[in-house]
Amino acid sequence: MKKLHILRTVLVLAVLFFSFLFLPASSEAKTVFRLANTGGPNDDYTFGCEQFAKNLAEISNGEMEVRVMNNGVLGNDRVATEMAQQGSLDFSLIGQSQLNLFVKPVLAFDLPYIVDAAKNRQFLEAFDPYTGPLYKYLDAETQKVGLKLVMTLDTPFRSYAFTPRSGVENLSGVRGVKVRVTMSPLERAFANALAMNPTSVGWTEVYTALQQGTVDGEIINYGTFAAANHAEIADRFLLTRHNMAKIFVFMNKARFDALSPKQQKMIIDAGRKAQMEEWDFSQEYERRGEEYCKQHNVKLIELTDAERAEIMKNIQPVYDEYAKEIDPAFLKLIQDVQK
């Protein structure tokens, strides 16, 4: 009897072992990443993040999953990128104006009118992870601080939107107006050059700041203005179109390096496809944003030739001051990719 009991036990264990061996892989066998995104569900760069997650799931046959955490639930882009640096987060999204706090040369992207709007797509192509010279430069710099560049996302050129309280009707009307800027010293310098009163406010606090009168203006594009429903608190745009904003997605470098070459390629390929999809989406996003402004009777104030000339004259000292702080090779690269 004892031998029979032992035999039965061995058989049961054998059946359990082989049953487990041939079970389909469970969802827990997946590699799951978190991506921190400050944008809401309707933002163009959120679309890029979600496409990245979708593409990676498809390319990896479900072996890798990216959970996109929207609306800044893991903190603003600077905080999230610090988390990615430290390894407590896999992926972070950050705008160029915050990225220069980690990598100084990125300050160049905030130089007013540094990118010709007519050559924006050509400029974006320079961020291709396999052939792009701007990708190669930026990726090398960010790896030094523990970040691996995965995607470069586009948002349309930015101008200034103002509240009714501001009374802005033309360029001279912006004098003394409190305007929201990011932590970028160049954004602040540009606002000062136009005699505005710049105030640093995180994106997730901008709506409240405009509503409460902490600021009466913001740097923004049509699409983001519409997605955030800012026609509720702002009713006019001064169309400077001076600042192109690029958004970057980084992965913790140590986590990336720990992956197999095949997995690394999957991530880069998923990001490459997603960024190109987002570049196209961004154009439609801006078109819909402009329609939103018109439907909500937002004034769209174009600059006169004289006002444009005045801006160029006033910002020359900004160029003179900040160009000295930027790697000249990087500045030349930005110019060369637009030729």
mmCIF file of C-alpha atoms in Angstrom:
data_model
loop_
_atom_site.group_PDB
_atom_site.id
_atom_site.type_symbol
_atom_site.label_atom_id
_atom_site.label_comp_id
_atom_site.label_asym_id
_atom_site.label_seq_id
_atom_site.Cartn_x
_atom_site.Cartn_y
_atom_site.Cartn_z
ATOM 1 C CA MET A 1 0.000 0.000 0.000
ATOM 2 C CA LYS A 2 2.791 2.337 0.900
ATOM 3 C CA LYS A 3 4.540 1.679 -2.415
ATOM 4 C CA LEU A 4 1.265 2.239 -4.264
ATOM 5 C CA HIS A 5 0.756 5.552 -2.486
ATOM 6 C CA ILE A 6 4.272 6.676 -3.415
ATOM 7 C CA LEU A 7 3.714 5.652 -7.033
ATOM 8 C CA ARG A 8 0.465 7.611 -7.196
ATOM 9 C CA THR A 9 2.182 10.661 -5.738
ATOM 10 C CA VAL A 10 4.984 10.457 -8.306
ATOM 11 C CA LEU A 11 2.454 10.138 -11.140
ATOM 12 C CA VAL A 12 0.447 13.146 -9.928
ATOM 13 C CA LEU A 13 3.600 15.260 -9.655
ATOM 14 C CA ALA A 14 4.691 14.163 -13.136
ATOM 15 C CA VAL A 15 1.312 15.089 -14.617
ATOM 16 C CA LEU A 16 1.408 18.485 -12.905
ATOM 17 C CA PHE A 17 4.962 19.118 -14.104
ATOM 18 C CA PHE A 18 4.255 18.322 -17.744
ATOM 19 C CA SER A 19 0.921 20.157 -17.675
ATOM 20 C CA PHE A 20 2.701 23.262 -16.452
ATOM 21 C CA LEU A 21 5.462 22.810 -19.023
ATOM 22 C CA PHE A 22 3.038 22.919 -21.932
ATOM 23 C CA LEU A 23 0.734 25.638 -20.665
ATOM 24 C CA PRO A 24 0.619 28.816 -22.839
ATOM 25 C CA ALA A 25 2.698 31.659 -21.472
ATOM 26 C CA SER A 26 0.765 33.673 -18.921
ATOM 27 C CA SER A 27 0.383 37.439 -19.036
ATOM 28 C CA GLU A 28 2.823 37.630 -16.129
ATOM 29 C CA ALA A 29 5.585 36.357 -18.429
ATOM 30 C CA LYS A 30 5.423 39.672 -20.276
ATOM 31 C CA THR A 31 7.920 42.437 -19.729
ATOM 32 C CA VAL A 32 5.812 45.387 -18.598
ATOM 33 C CA PHE A 33 7.096 48.967 -18.790
ATOM 34 C CA ARG A 34 5.621 52.233 -17.511
ATOM 35 C CA LEU A 35 5.756 55.441 -19.559
ATOM 36 C CA ALA A 36 5.026 58.747 -17.794
ATOM 37 C CA ASN A 37 3.170 61.258 -19.985
ATOM 38 C CA THR A 38 2.061 64.721 -18.881
ATOM 39 C CA GLY A 39 -0.444 65.006 -21.734
ATOM 40 C CA GLY A 40 -4.146 64.295 -21.692
ATOM 41 C CA PRO A 41 -5.948 61.757 -23.863
ATOM 42 C CA ASN A 42 -6.499 64.257 -26.695
ATOM 43 C CA ASP A 43 -2.931 65.557 -27.043
ATOM 44 C CA ASP A 44 -0.853 64.827 -30.134
ATOM 45 C CA TYR A 45 2.115 63.536 -28.185
ATOM 46 C CA THR A 46 -0.188 61.244 -26.186
ATOM 47 C CA PHE A 47 -1.169 59.744 -29.534
ATOM 48 C CA GLY A 48 2.535 59.136 -30.187
ATOM 49 C CA CYS A 49 2.976 57.390 -26.827
ATOM 50 C CA GLU A 50 -0.052 55.185 -27.376
ATOM 51 C CA GLN A 51 1.111 54.279 -30.879
ATOM 52 C CA PHE A 52 4.474 53.317 -29.425
ATOM 53 C CA ALA A 53 2.754 50.995 -26.948
ATOM 54 C CA LYS A 54 0.622 49.503 -29.725
ATOM 55 C CA ASN A 55 3.575 49.055 -32.082
ATOM 56 C CA LEU A 56 5.782 47.442 -29.452
ATOM 57 C CA ALA A 57 3.057 44.978 -28.482
ATOM 58 C CA GLU A 58 2.679 43.998 -32.149
ATOM 59 C CA ILE A 59 6.395 43.805 -32.956
ATOM 60 C CA SER A 60 7.156 41.749 -29.840
ATOM 61 C CA ASN A 61 4.110 39.488 -30.286
ATOM 62 C CA GLY A 62 2.866 40.593 -26.892
ATOM 63 C CA GLU A 63 6.119 39.879 -25.065
ATOM 64 C CA MET A 64 6.577 43.559 -24.180
ATOM 65 C CA GLU A 65 3.870 45.877 -22.908
ATOM 66 C CA VAL A 66 4.014 49.635 -22.316
ATOM 67 C CA ARG A 67 1.500 51.136 -19.916
ATOM 68 C CA VAL A 68 1.095 54.828 -20.730
ATOM 69 C CA MET A 69 0.373 56.869 -17.600
ATOM 70 C CA ASN A 70 -1.340 60.057 -18.828
ATOM 71 C CA ASN A 71 -2.232 63.409 -17.249
ATOM 72 C CA GLY A 72 0.988 63.747 -15.266
ATOM 73 C CA VAL A 73 -0.086 61.189 -12.658
ATOM 74 C CA LEU A 74 3.581 60.300 -12.074
ATOM 75 C CA GLY A 75 4.677 63.941 -11.884
ATOM 76 C CA ASN A 76 5.645 66.658 -14.340
ATOM 77 C CA ASP A 77 8.065 65.942 -17.164
ATOM 78 C CA ARG A 78 11.128 67.025 -15.213
ATOM 79 C CA VAL A 79 10.253 64.846 -12.203
ATOM 80 C CA ALA A 80 9.388 61.878 -14.424
ATOM 81 C CA THR A 81 12.662 62.190 -16.335
ATOM 82 C CA GLU A 82 14.609 62.292 -13.081
ATOM 83 C CA MET A 83 12.786 59.079 -12.131
ATOM 84 C CA ALA A 84 13.789 57.543 -15.469
ATOM 85 C CA GLN A 85 17.388 58.602 -14.840
ATOM 86 C CA GLN A 86 17.358 56.934 -11.445
ATOM 87 C CA GLY A 87 15.736 53.754 -12.744
ATOM 88 C CA SER A 88 12.483 53.993 -10.787
ATOM 89 C CA LEU A 89 10.622 54.539 -14.083
ATOM 90 C CA ASP A 90 11.154 52.902 -17.471
ATOM 91 C CA PHE A 91 10.154 55.657 -19.908
ATOM 92 C CA SER A 92 9.585 59.387 -19.506
ATOM 93 C CA LEU A 93 8.313 62.075 -21.831
ATOM 94 C CA ILE A 94 9.837 65.547 -21.687
ATOM 95 C CA GLY A 95 9.628 68.736 -23.728
ATOM 96 C CA GLN A 96 12.696 70.419 -25.156
ATOM 97 C CA SER A 97 12.399 73.376 -22.780
ATOM 98 C CA GLN A 98 12.797 71.065 -19.778
ATOM 99 C CA LEU A 99 15.297 68.737 -21.418
ATOM 100 C CA ASN A 100 17.922 71.480 -21.523
ATOM 101 C CA LEU A 101 18.084 71.152 -17.730
ATOM 102 C CA PHE A 102 19.575 67.683 -18.313
ATOM 103 C CA VAL A 103 21.490 68.301 -21.554
ATOM 104 C CA LYS A 104 22.636 71.890 -22.085
ATOM 105 C CA PRO A 105 22.960 71.920 -25.920
ATOM 106 C CA VAL A 106 19.197 71.310 -26.236
ATOM 107 C CA LEU A 107 18.839 74.971 -25.308
ATOM 108 C CA ALA A 108 19.389 75.583 -29.031
ATOM 109 C CA PHE A 109 15.905 74.278 -29.844
ATOM 110 C CA ASP A 110 14.383 77.164 -27.872
ATOM 111 C CA LEU A 111 16.137 79.856 -29.893
ATOM 112 C CA PRO A 112 13.328 81.864 -31.531
ATOM 113 C CA TYR A 113 12.804 80.992 -35.194
ATOM 114 C CA ILE A 114 15.690 78.475 -35.144
ATOM 115 C CA VAL A 115 13.606 76.126 -37.316
ATOM 116 C CA ASP A 116 11.996 77.241 -40.564
ATOM 117 C CA ALA A 117 8.321 76.243 -40.363
ATOM 118 C CA ALA A 118 8.375 75.356 -44.062
ATOM 119 C CA LYS A 119 11.186 72.843 -43.408
ATOM 120 C CA ASN A 120 9.828 71.277 -40.240
ATOM 121 C CA ARG A 121 9.366 67.789 -41.721
ATOM 122 C CA GLN A 122 12.887 67.882 -43.120
ATOM 123 C CA PHE A 123 14.089 68.859 -39.651
ATOM 124 C CA LEU A 124 12.135 65.990 -38.066
ATOM 125 C CA GLU A 125 13.661 63.436 -40.433
ATOM 126 C CA ALA A 126 17.021 64.254 -38.844
ATOM 127 C CA PHE A 127 15.749 62.427 -35.739
ATOM 128 C CA ASP A 128 15.496 59.060 -37.483
ATOM 129 C CA PRO A 129 17.225 56.607 -35.091
ATOM 130 C CA TYR A 130 19.105 54.900 -37.932
ATOM 131 C CA THR A 131 20.008 57.736 -40.285
ATOM 132 C CA GLY A 132 19.374 61.022 -38.463
ATOM 133 C CA PRO A 133 22.318 63.235 -37.476
ATOM 134 C CA LEU A 134 20.295 65.061 -34.810
ATOM 135 C CA TYR A 135 19.235 61.739 -33.284
ATOM 136 C CA LYS A 136 22.849 60.585 -33.231
ATOM 137 C CA TYR A 137 24.043 63.756 -31.503
ATOM 138 C CA LEU A 138 21.236 63.975 -28.957
ATOM 139 C CA ASP A 139 21.254 60.258 -28.133
ATOM 140 C CA ALA A 140 24.994 60.382 -27.434
ATOM 141 C CA GLU A 141 24.539 63.370 -25.105
ATOM 142 C CA THR A 142 21.579 61.953 -23.196
ATOM 143 C CA GLN A 143 23.220 58.561 -22.718
ATOM 144 C CA LYS A 144 25.878 60.404 -20.712
ATOM 145 C CA VAL A 145 23.160 61.270 -18.177
ATOM 146 C CA GLY A 146 21.548 57.830 -18.134
ATOM 147 C CA LEU A 147 18.840 58.269 -20.769
ATOM 148 C CA LYS A 148 18.309 56.438 -24.068
ATOM 149 C CA LEU A 149 16.431 58.377 -26.765
ATOM 150 C CA VAL A 150 13.483 56.372 -28.098
ATOM 151 C CA MET A 151 11.191 58.893 -29.824
ATOM 152 C CA THR A 152 11.076 62.472 -31.051
ATOM 153 C CA LEU A 153 7.522 63.782 -31.278
ATOM 154 C CA ASP A 154 6.278 66.921 -32.978
ATOM 155 C CA THR A 155 3.980 69.644 -31.758
ATOM 156 C CA PRO A 156 3.091 72.610 -33.971
ATOM 157 C CA PHE A 157 4.793 75.980 -33.765
ATOM 158 C CA ARG A 158 3.791 77.972 -30.717
ATOM 159 C CA SER A 159 2.535 81.513 -30.290
ATOM 160 C CA TYR A 160 0.967 83.346 -27.335
ATOM 161 C CA ALA A 161 -2.641 83.076 -26.184
ATOM 162 C CA PHE A 162 -4.077 85.676 -23.808
ATOM 163 C CA THR A 163 -7.059 86.114 -21.498
ATOM 164 C CA PRO A 164 -9.656 88.873 -21.998
ATOM 165 C CA ARG A 165 -8.110 90.624 -18.951
ATOM 166 C CA SER A 166 -4.862 91.121 -20.845
ATOM 167 C CA GLY A 167 -6.424 93.494 -23.366
ATOM 168 C CA VAL A 168 -3.816 92.445 -25.959
ATOM 169 C CA GLU A 169 -4.713 93.555 -29.494
ATOM 170 C CA ASN A 170 -1.246 93.845 -31.060
ATOM 171 C CA LEU A 171 2.447 93.467 -30.271
ATOM 172 C CA SER A 172 2.696 96.659 -28.230
ATOM 173 C CA GLY A 173 -0.202 95.455 -26.070
ATOM 174 C CA VAL A 174 1.858 92.632 -24.543
ATOM 175 C CA ARG A 175 4.045 95.017 -22.551
ATOM 176 C CA GLY A 176 3.886 94.165 -18.855
ATOM 177 C CA VAL A 177 1.507 91.223 -19.303
ATOM 178 C CA LYS A 178 2.265 88.245 -17.056
ATOM 179 C CA VAL A 179 2.835 85.274 -19.342
ATOM 180 C CA ARG A 180 3.433 81.627 -18.552
ATOM 181 C CA VAL A 181 6.766 80.184 -19.630
ATOM 182 C CA THR A 182 8.532 76.909 -18.856
ATOM 183 C CA MET A 183 11.837 76.673 -16.996
ATOM 184 C CA SER A 184 13.696 77.415 -20.234
ATOM 185 C CA PRO A 185 15.863 80.531 -19.830
ATOM 186 C CA LEU A 186 15.406 81.235 -23.538
ATOM 187 C CA GLU A 187 11.618 81.323 -23.260
ATOM 188 C CA ARG A 188 12.030 83.777 -20.410
ATOM 189 C CA ALA A 189 14.522 85.865 -22.383
ATOM 190 C CA PHE A 190 12.201 86.017 -25.401
ATOM 191 C CA ALA A 191 9.295 87.168 -23.223
ATOM 192 C CA ASN A 192 11.540 89.814 -21.671
ATOM 193 C CA ALA A 193 12.620 90.972 -25.136
ATOM 194 C CA LEU A 194 8.952 91.649 -25.893
ATOM 195 C CA ALA A 195 8.636 93.496 -22.539
ATOM 196 C CA MET A 196 6.315 90.858 -21.082
ATOM 197 C CA ASN A 197 6.501 89.621 -17.494
ATOM 198 C CA PRO A 198 7.458 85.901 -17.684
ATOM 199 C CA THR A 199 6.366 83.502 -14.944
ATOM 200 C CA SER A 200 7.366 79.836 -14.788
ATOM 201 C CA VAL A 201 4.337 77.563 -14.378
ATOM 202 C CA GLY A 202 4.196 73.791 -14.859
ATOM 203 C CA TRP A 203 1.865 72.624 -17.631
ATOM 204 C CA THR A 204 -0.521 70.834 -15.290
ATOM 205 C CA GLU A 205 -1.072 74.108 -13.384
ATOM 206 C CA VAL A 206 -1.500 76.436 -16.383
ATOM 207 C CA TYR A 207 -5.301 76.317 -16.624
ATOM 208 C CA THR A 208 -5.709 77.308 -12.973
ATOM 209 C CA ALA A 209 -3.023 79.997 -13.268
ATOM 210 C CA LEU A 210 -4.868 81.601 -16.199
ATOM 211 C CA GLN A 211 -8.222 81.232 -14.474
ATOM 212 C CA GLN A 212 -7.037 82.843 -11.246
ATOM 213 C CA GLY A 213 -4.998 85.602 -12.886
ATOM 214 C CA THR A 214 -1.586 84.354 -11.809
ATOM 215 C CA VAL A 215 -0.759 84.806 -15.497
ATOM 216 C CA ASP A 216 -2.736 86.316 -18.371
ATOM 217 C CA GLY A 217 -0.911 84.680 -21.255
ATOM 218 C CA GLU A 218 0.694 81.402 -22.259
ATOM 219 C CA ILE A 219 2.977 80.023 -24.942
ATOM 220 C CA ILE A 220 0.922 77.411 -26.808
ATOM 221 C CA ASN A 221 -0.207 76.108 -30.205
ATOM 222 C CA TYR A 222 -3.716 75.753 -31.612
ATOM 223 C CA GLY A 223 -3.920 72.008 -31.099
ATOM 224 C CA THR A 224 -2.925 71.987 -27.437
ATOM 225 C CA PHE A 225 -5.114 75.042 -26.813
ATOM 226 C CA ALA A 226 -8.093 73.097 -28.167
ATOM 227 C CA ALA A 227 -7.250 69.815 -26.434
ATOM 228 C CA ALA A 228 -7.053 71.605 -23.074
ATOM 229 C CA ASN A 229 -10.229 73.607 -23.834
ATOM 230 C CA HIS A 230 -8.472 76.892 -23.112
ATOM 231 C CA ALA A 231 -11.090 78.913 -24.998
ATOM 232 C CA GLU A 232 -12.907 78.856 -21.649
ATOM 233 C CA ILE A 233 -10.269 81.175 -20.193
ATOM 234 C CA ALA A 234 -8.361 82.730 -23.131
ATOM 235 C CA ASP A 235 -9.916 84.477 -26.107
ATOM 236 C CA ARG A 236 -7.057 85.687 -28.323
ATOM 237 C CA PHE A 237 -3.815 84.579 -29.985
ATOM 238 C CA LEU A 238 -0.904 86.793 -30.974
ATOM 239 C CA LEU A 239 0.535 84.677 -33.777
ATOM 240 C CA THR A 240 4.287 85.017 -33.300
ATOM 241 C CA ARG A 241 4.916 81.376 -34.379
ATOM 242 C CA HIS A 242 8.389 81.798 -32.930
ATOM 243 C CA ASN A 243 8.887 78.546 -31.087
ATOM 244 C CA MET A 244 8.790 75.008 -32.378
ATOM 245 C CA ALA A 245 8.347 72.452 -29.634
ATOM 246 C CA LYS A 246 9.685 68.945 -29.859
ATOM 247 C CA ILE A 247 8.813 66.309 -27.277
ATOM 248 C CA PHE A 248 11.163 63.441 -26.463
ATOM 249 C CA VAL A 249 10.618 60.000 -24.962
ATOM 250 C CA PHE A 250 13.549 58.432 -23.128
ATOM 251 C CA MET A 251 14.176 55.068 -21.544
ATOM 252 C CA ASN A 252 16.335 54.413 -18.524
ATOM 253 C CA LYS A 253 19.683 53.571 -20.141
ATOM 254 C CA ALA A 254 20.578 50.751 -17.743
ATOM 255 C CA ARG A 255 17.201 49.096 -18.361
ATOM 256 C CA PHE A 256 17.692 49.430 -22.124
ATOM 257 C CA ASP A 257 21.235 48.048 -21.959
ATOM 258 C CA ALA A 258 20.003 45.041 -19.967
ATOM 259 C CA LEU A 259 17.707 43.972 -22.816
ATOM 260 C CA SER A 260 18.808 41.610 -25.561
ATOM 261 C CA PRO A 261 19.865 43.190 -28.898
ATOM 262 C CA LYS A 262 16.643 41.826 -30.407
ATOM 263 C CA GLN A 263 14.513 43.490 -27.724
ATOM 264 C CA GLN A 264 16.439 46.751 -28.062
ATOM 265 C CA LYS A 265 15.758 46.784 -31.796
ATOM 266 C CA MET A 266 12.066 46.136 -31.171
ATOM 267 C CA ILE A 267 11.887 49.205 -28.926
ATOM 268 C CA ILE A 268 13.752 51.426 -31.384
ATOM 269 C CA ASP A 269 11.661 50.192 -34.325
ATOM 270 C CA ALA A 270 8.397 50.683 -32.419
ATOM 271 C CA GLY A 271 9.476 54.215 -31.508
ATOM 272 C CA ARG A 272 10.580 55.021 -35.052
ATOM 273 C CA LYS A 273 7.233 53.958 -36.489
ATOM 274 C CA ALA A 274 5.270 55.756 -33.761
ATOM 275 C CA GLN A 275 7.111 59.044 -34.178
ATOM 276 C CA MET A 276 6.416 59.142 -37.911
ATOM 277 C CA GLU A 277 2.755 58.364 -37.258
ATOM 278 C CA GLU A 278 2.659 61.175 -34.713
ATOM 279 C CA TRP A 279 4.308 63.659 -37.091
ATOM 280 C CA ASP A 280 1.427 63.157 -39.520
ATOM 281 C CA PHE A 281 -1.167 63.274 -36.755
ATOM 282 C CA SER A 282 0.289 66.536 -35.427
ATOM 283 C CA GLN A 283 -0.551 68.366 -38.654
ATOM 284 C CA GLU A 284 -4.193 67.297 -38.453
ATOM 285 C CA TYR A 285 -4.166 68.117 -34.741
ATOM 286 C CA GLU A 286 -3.161 71.698 -35.518
ATOM 287 C CA ARG A 287 -5.755 72.044 -38.277
ATOM 288 C CA ARG A 288 -8.497 70.900 -35.912
ATOM 289 C CA GLY A 289 -7.153 73.249 -33.238
ATOM 290 C CA GLU A 290 -7.434 76.225 -35.561
ATOM 291 C CA GLU A 291 -11.022 75.236 -36.373
ATOM 292 C CA TYR A 292 -11.738 75.035 -32.641
ATOM 293 C CA CYS A 293 -10.433 78.580 -32.189
ATOM 294 C CA LYS A 294 -12.626 79.901 -34.983
ATOM 295 C CA GLN A 295 -15.700 78.086 -33.662
ATOM 296 C CA HIS A 296 -15.111 79.606 -30.214
ATOM 297 C CA ASN A 297 -14.540 83.117 -31.606
ATOM 298 C CA VAL A 298 -10.933 83.286 -30.467
ATOM 299 C CA LYS A 299 -9.218 86.301 -32.043
ATOM 300 C CA LEU A 300 -6.296 85.294 -34.253
ATOM 301 C CA ILE A 301 -4.054 88.346 -34.387
ATOM 302 C CA GLU A 302 -1.437 88.235 -37.146
ATOM 303 C CA LEU A 303 1.769 90.246 -36.829
ATOM 304 C CA THR A 304 2.359 93.100 -39.226
ATOM 305 C CA ASP A 305 5.623 93.248 -41.163
ATOM 306 C CA ALA A 306 6.734 96.101 -38.912
ATOM 307 C CA GLU A 307 5.975 94.087 -35.764
ATOM 308 C CA ARG A 308 7.857 91.095 -37.121
ATOM 309 C CA ALA A 309 10.868 93.295 -37.857
ATOM 310 C CA GLU A 310 10.652 94.740 -34.345
ATOM 311 C CA ILE A 311 10.721 91.251 -32.827
ATOM 312 C CA MET A 312 13.766 90.250 -34.865
ATOM 313 C CA LYS A 313 15.563 93.396 -33.753
ATOM 314 C CA ASN A 314 14.663 92.865 -30.090
ATOM 315 C CA ILE A 315 15.742 89.227 -29.974
ATOM 316 C CA GLN A 316 19.189 89.730 -31.481
ATOM 317 C CA PRO A 317 20.732 90.250 -28.018
ATOM 318 C CA VAL A 318 19.073 86.972 -26.960
ATOM 319 C CA TYR A 319 20.886 85.150 -29.765
ATOM 320 C CA ASP A 320 24.141 86.891 -28.929
ATOM 321 C CA GLU A 321 23.911 85.897 -25.261
ATOM 322 C CA TYR A 322 22.745 82.296 -25.515
ATOM 323 C CA ALA A 323 24.537 81.143 -28.646
ATOM 324 C CA LYS A 324 27.750 81.305 -26.615
ATOM 325 C CA GLU A 325 26.384 78.640 -24.239
ATOM 326 C CA ILE A 326 25.535 76.149 -26.987
ATOM 327 C CA ASP A 327 27.889 73.731 -28.695
ATOM 328 C CA PRO A 328 28.616 75.424 -32.063
ATOM 329 C CA ALA A 329 28.753 72.013 -33.762
ATOM 330 C CA PHE A 330 25.174 71.363 -32.643
ATOM 331 C CA LEU A 331 23.996 74.759 -33.869
ATOM 332 C CA LYS A 332 25.617 74.099 -37.230
ATOM 333 C CA LEU A 333 23.967 70.678 -37.378
ATOM 334 C CA ILE A 334 20.524 72.239 -36.801
ATOM 335 C CA GLN A 335 21.169 74.672 -39.642
ATOM 336 C CA ASP A 336 22.651 72.058 -41.979
ATOM 337 C CA VAL A 337 19.712 69.627 -41.747
ATOM 338 C CA GLN A 338 17.420 72.406 -42.994
ATOM 339 C CA LYS A 339 19.426 73.120 -46.153
#
